[in-house]
Amino acid sequence: KFYSNNRKEKLGLLKGLSIAHDENVTISPLPQDVLIVWGEKDGLFLVEKAYEIEKLMGKKARLEVMKKTAHVPQMENPSEFNSIVLAFLVK
């Protein structure tokens, strides 16, 4: 049930993530720092996708991969997730 809600919006997200494989699409470097938090065991979006997105976003992107965590790191390990986000924000 968790993944069946908002199906149309989720399909849009999936479509957007496919840009990593489209050589005609470029992303302008962002002026601000960007934090990407990903679960190492994510079965929906493999961790390799996170590295592709980090590379696409440029030097201001920082990827944090949470060990033993799947698709919803903020719910699966909220303490570690919060520590990662807080460390990023105070940087």
mmCIF file of N, CA and C in Angstrom, residues 40-88:
data_model
loop_
_atom_site.group_PDB
_atom_site.id
_atom_site.type_symbol
_atom_site.label_atom_id
_atom_site.label_comp_id
_atom_site.label_asym_id
_atom_site.label_seq_id
_atom_site.Cartn_x
_atom_site.Cartn_y
_atom_site.Cartn_z
ATOM 1 N N GLU A 40 21.823 2.057 1.071
ATOM 2 C CA GLU A 40 22.696 1.087 0.393
ATOM 3 C C GLU A 40 21.908 -0.104 -0.157
ATOM 4 N N LYS A 41 20.857 -0.497 0.520
ATOM 5 C CA LYS A 41 20.073 -1.680 0.144
ATOM 6 C C LYS A 41 18.766 -1.314 -0.565
ATOM 7 N N ASP A 42 18.693 -0.108 -1.118
ATOM 8 C CA ASP A 42 17.481 0.325 -1.808
ATOM 9 C C ASP A 42 17.209 -0.598 -2.989
ATOM 10 N N GLY A 43 16.074 -1.273 -2.959
ATOM 11 C CA GLY A 43 15.713 -2.181 -4.041
ATOM 12 C C GLY A 43 14.936 -1.506 -5.145
ATOM 13 N N LEU A 44 14.446 -0.299 -4.900
ATOM 14 C CA LEU A 44 13.689 0.443 -5.898
ATOM 15 C C LEU A 44 14.622 1.219 -6.820
ATOM 16 N N PHE A 45 15.577 1.915 -6.224
ATOM 17 C CA PHE A 45 16.579 2.667 -6.972
ATOM 18 C C PHE A 45 17.943 2.222 -6.456
ATOM 19 N N LEU A 46 18.641 1.441 -7.245
ATOM 20 C CA LEU A 46 19.925 0.900 -6.811
ATOM 21 C C LEU A 46 20.917 2.014 -6.504
ATOM 22 N N VAL A 47 21.836 1.713 -5.619
ATOM 23 C CA VAL A 47 22.794 2.720 -5.146
ATOM 24 C C VAL A 47 23.648 3.270 -6.297
ATOM 25 N N GLU A 48 23.820 2.508 -7.346
ATOM 26 C CA GLU A 48 24.565 3.005 -8.510
ATOM 27 C C GLU A 48 23.909 4.251 -9.099
ATOM 28 N N LYS A 49 22.580 4.312 -9.034
ATOM 29 C CA LYS A 49 21.851 5.489 -9.522
ATOM 30 C C LYS A 49 22.229 6.727 -8.717
ATOM 31 N N ALA A 50 22.451 6.550 -7.413
ATOM 32 C CA ALA A 50 22.837 7.672 -6.556
ATOM 33 C C ALA A 50 24.169 8.261 -7.005
ATOM 34 N N TYR A 51 25.113 7.396 -7.346
ATOM 35 C CA TYR A 51 26.415 7.882 -7.811
ATOM 36 C C TYR A 51 26.292 8.608 -9.151
ATOM 37 N N GLU A 52 25.400 8.120 -10.010
ATOM 38 C CA GLU A 52 25.168 8.799 -11.292
ATOM 39 C C GLU A 52 24.580 10.193 -11.063
ATOM 40 N N ILE A 53 23.621 10.285 -10.163
ATOM 41 C CA ILE A 53 22.983 11.573 -9.876
ATOM 42 C C ILE A 53 23.986 12.534 -9.249
ATOM 43 N N GLU A 54 24.790 12.028 -8.335
ATOM 44 C CA GLU A 54 25.819 12.880 -7.716
ATOM 45 C C GLU A 54 26.749 13.449 -8.779
ATOM 46 N N LYS A 55 27.177 12.604 -9.686
ATOM 47 C CA LYS A 55 28.079 13.054 -10.760
ATOM 48 C C LYS A 55 27.393 14.086 -11.659
ATOM 49 N N LEU A 56 26.136 13.839 -11.999
ATOM 50 C CA LEU A 56 25.383 14.776 -12.840
ATOM 51 C C LEU A 56 25.215 16.140 -12.176
ATOM 52 N N MET A 57 25.046 16.151 -10.865
ATOM 53 C CA MET A 57 24.779 17.402 -10.155
ATOM 54 C C MET A 57 26.031 18.241 -9.940
ATOM 55 N N GLY A 58 27.182 17.643 -10.065
ATOM 56 C CA GLY A 58 28.413 18.421 -10.010
ATOM 57 C C GLY A 58 29.084 18.460 -8.646
ATOM 58 N N LYS A 59 30.067 19.345 -8.543
ATOM 59 C CA LYS A 59 30.945 19.415 -7.372
ATOM 60 C C LYS A 59 30.241 19.804 -6.077
ATOM 61 N N LYS A 60 29.110 20.463 -6.172
ATOM 62 C CA LYS A 60 28.400 20.906 -4.967
ATOM 63 C C LYS A 60 27.541 19.797 -4.354
ATOM 64 N N ALA A 61 27.432 18.676 -5.057
ATOM 65 C CA ALA A 61 26.621 17.564 -4.552
ATOM 66 C C ALA A 61 27.454 16.673 -3.643
ATOM 67 N N ARG A 62 26.840 16.263 -2.545
ATOM 68 C CA ARG A 62 27.487 15.336 -1.617
ATOM 69 C C ARG A 62 26.548 14.157 -1.393
ATOM 70 N N LEU A 63 27.058 12.964 -1.630
ATOM 71 C CA LEU A 63 26.272 11.747 -1.468
ATOM 72 C C LEU A 63 26.641 11.064 -0.163
ATOM 73 N N GLU A 64 25.627 10.726 0.613
ATOM 74 C CA GLU A 64 25.793 9.926 1.827
ATOM 75 C C GLU A 64 24.989 8.651 1.638
ATOM 76 N N VAL A 65 25.683 7.517 1.637
ATOM 77 C CA VAL A 65 25.023 6.222 1.495
ATOM 78 C C VAL A 65 24.929 5.594 2.879
ATOM 79 N N MET A 66 23.708 5.311 3.295
ATOM 80 C CA MET A 66 23.488 4.719 4.611
ATOM 81 C C MET A 66 23.530 3.195 4.511
ATOM 82 N N LYS A 67 24.412 2.582 5.264
ATOM 83 C CA LYS A 67 24.561 1.124 5.293
ATOM 84 C C LYS A 67 23.316 0.479 5.902
ATOM 85 N N LYS A 68 23.047 -0.741 5.485
ATOM 86 C CA LYS A 68 21.936 -1.547 6.021
ATOM 87 C C LYS A 68 20.606 -0.802 5.997
ATOM 88 N N THR A 69 20.426 0.042 5.002
ATOM 89 C CA THR A 69 19.216 0.852 4.868
ATOM 90 C C THR A 69 18.695 0.718 3.446
ATOM 91 N N ALA A 70 17.372 0.694 3.304
ATOM 92 C CA ALA A 70 16.770 0.514 1.981
ATOM 93 C C ALA A 70 16.233 1.835 1.431
ATOM 94 N N HIS A 71 14.960 1.854 1.053
ATOM 95 C CA HIS A 71 14.409 2.963 0.279
ATOM 96 C C HIS A 71 13.953 4.168 1.108
ATOM 97 N N VAL A 72 13.720 3.991 2.382
ATOM 98 C CA VAL A 72 13.196 5.090 3.191
ATOM 99 C C VAL A 72 14.114 5.304 4.401
ATOM 100 N N PRO A 73 15.316 5.823 4.182
ATOM 101 C CA PRO A 73 16.291 5.931 5.279
ATOM 102 C C PRO A 73 15.825 6.791 6.451
ATOM 103 N N GLN A 74 15.037 7.812 6.181
ATOM 104 C CA GLN A 74 14.572 8.687 7.257
ATOM 105 C C GLN A 74 13.616 7.962 8.201
ATOM 106 N N MET A 75 13.002 6.883 7.742
ATOM 107 C CA MET A 75 12.114 6.102 8.595
ATOM 108 C C MET A 75 12.816 4.862 9.153
ATOM 109 N N GLU A 76 13.712 4.293 8.374
ATOM 110 C CA GLU A 76 14.387 3.065 8.784
ATOM 111 C C GLU A 76 15.456 3.311 9.847
ATOM 112 N N ASN A 77 16.134 4.421 9.739
ATOM 113 C CA ASN A 77 17.183 4.758 10.705
ATOM 114 C C ASN A 77 17.180 6.273 10.916
ATOM 115 N N PRO A 78 16.159 6.777 11.608
ATOM 116 C CA PRO A 78 16.020 8.232 11.756
ATOM 117 C C PRO A 78 17.184 8.894 12.479
ATOM 118 N N SER A 79 17.796 8.231 13.441
ATOM 119 C CA SER A 79 18.919 8.846 14.169
ATOM 120 C C SER A 79 20.097 9.119 13.247
ATOM 121 N N GLU A 80 20.470 8.121 12.469
ATOM 122 C CA GLU A 80 21.592 8.308 11.543
ATOM 123 C C GLU A 80 21.232 9.328 10.470
ATOM 124 N N PHE A 81 20.025 9.230 9.946
ATOM 125 C CA PHE A 81 19.575 10.179 8.924
ATOM 126 C C PHE A 81 19.651 11.617 9.446
ATOM 127 N N ASN A 82 19.108 11.826 10.648
ATOM 128 C CA ASN A 82 19.130 13.168 11.232
ATOM 129 C C ASN A 82 20.548 13.664 11.463
ATOM 130 N N SER A 83 21.433 12.789 11.883
ATOM 131 C CA SER A 83 22.840 13.174 12.081
ATOM 132 C C SER A 83 23.481 13.615 10.778
ATOM 133 N N ILE A 84 23.191 12.898 9.715
ATOM 134 C CA ILE A 84 23.728 13.237 8.392
ATOM 135 C C ILE A 84 23.222 14.612 7.956
ATOM 136 N N VAL A 85 21.915 14.827 8.081
ATOM 137 C CA VAL A 85 21.318 16.095 7.651
ATOM 138 C C VAL A 85 21.827 17.254 8.509
ATOM 139 N N LEU A 86 21.872 17.059 9.820
ATOM 140 C CA LEU A 86 22.353 18.131 10.705
ATOM 141 C C LEU A 86 23.809 18.485 10.414
ATOM 142 N N ALA A 87 24.643 17.474 10.207
ATOM 143 C CA ALA A 87 26.052 17.733 9.882
ATOM 144 C C ALA A 87 26.167 18.539 8.585
ATOM 145 N N PHE A 88 25.327 18.216 7.615
ATOM 146 C CA PHE A 88 25.320 18.944 6.345
ATOM 147 C C PHE A 88 24.882 20.398 6.554
#
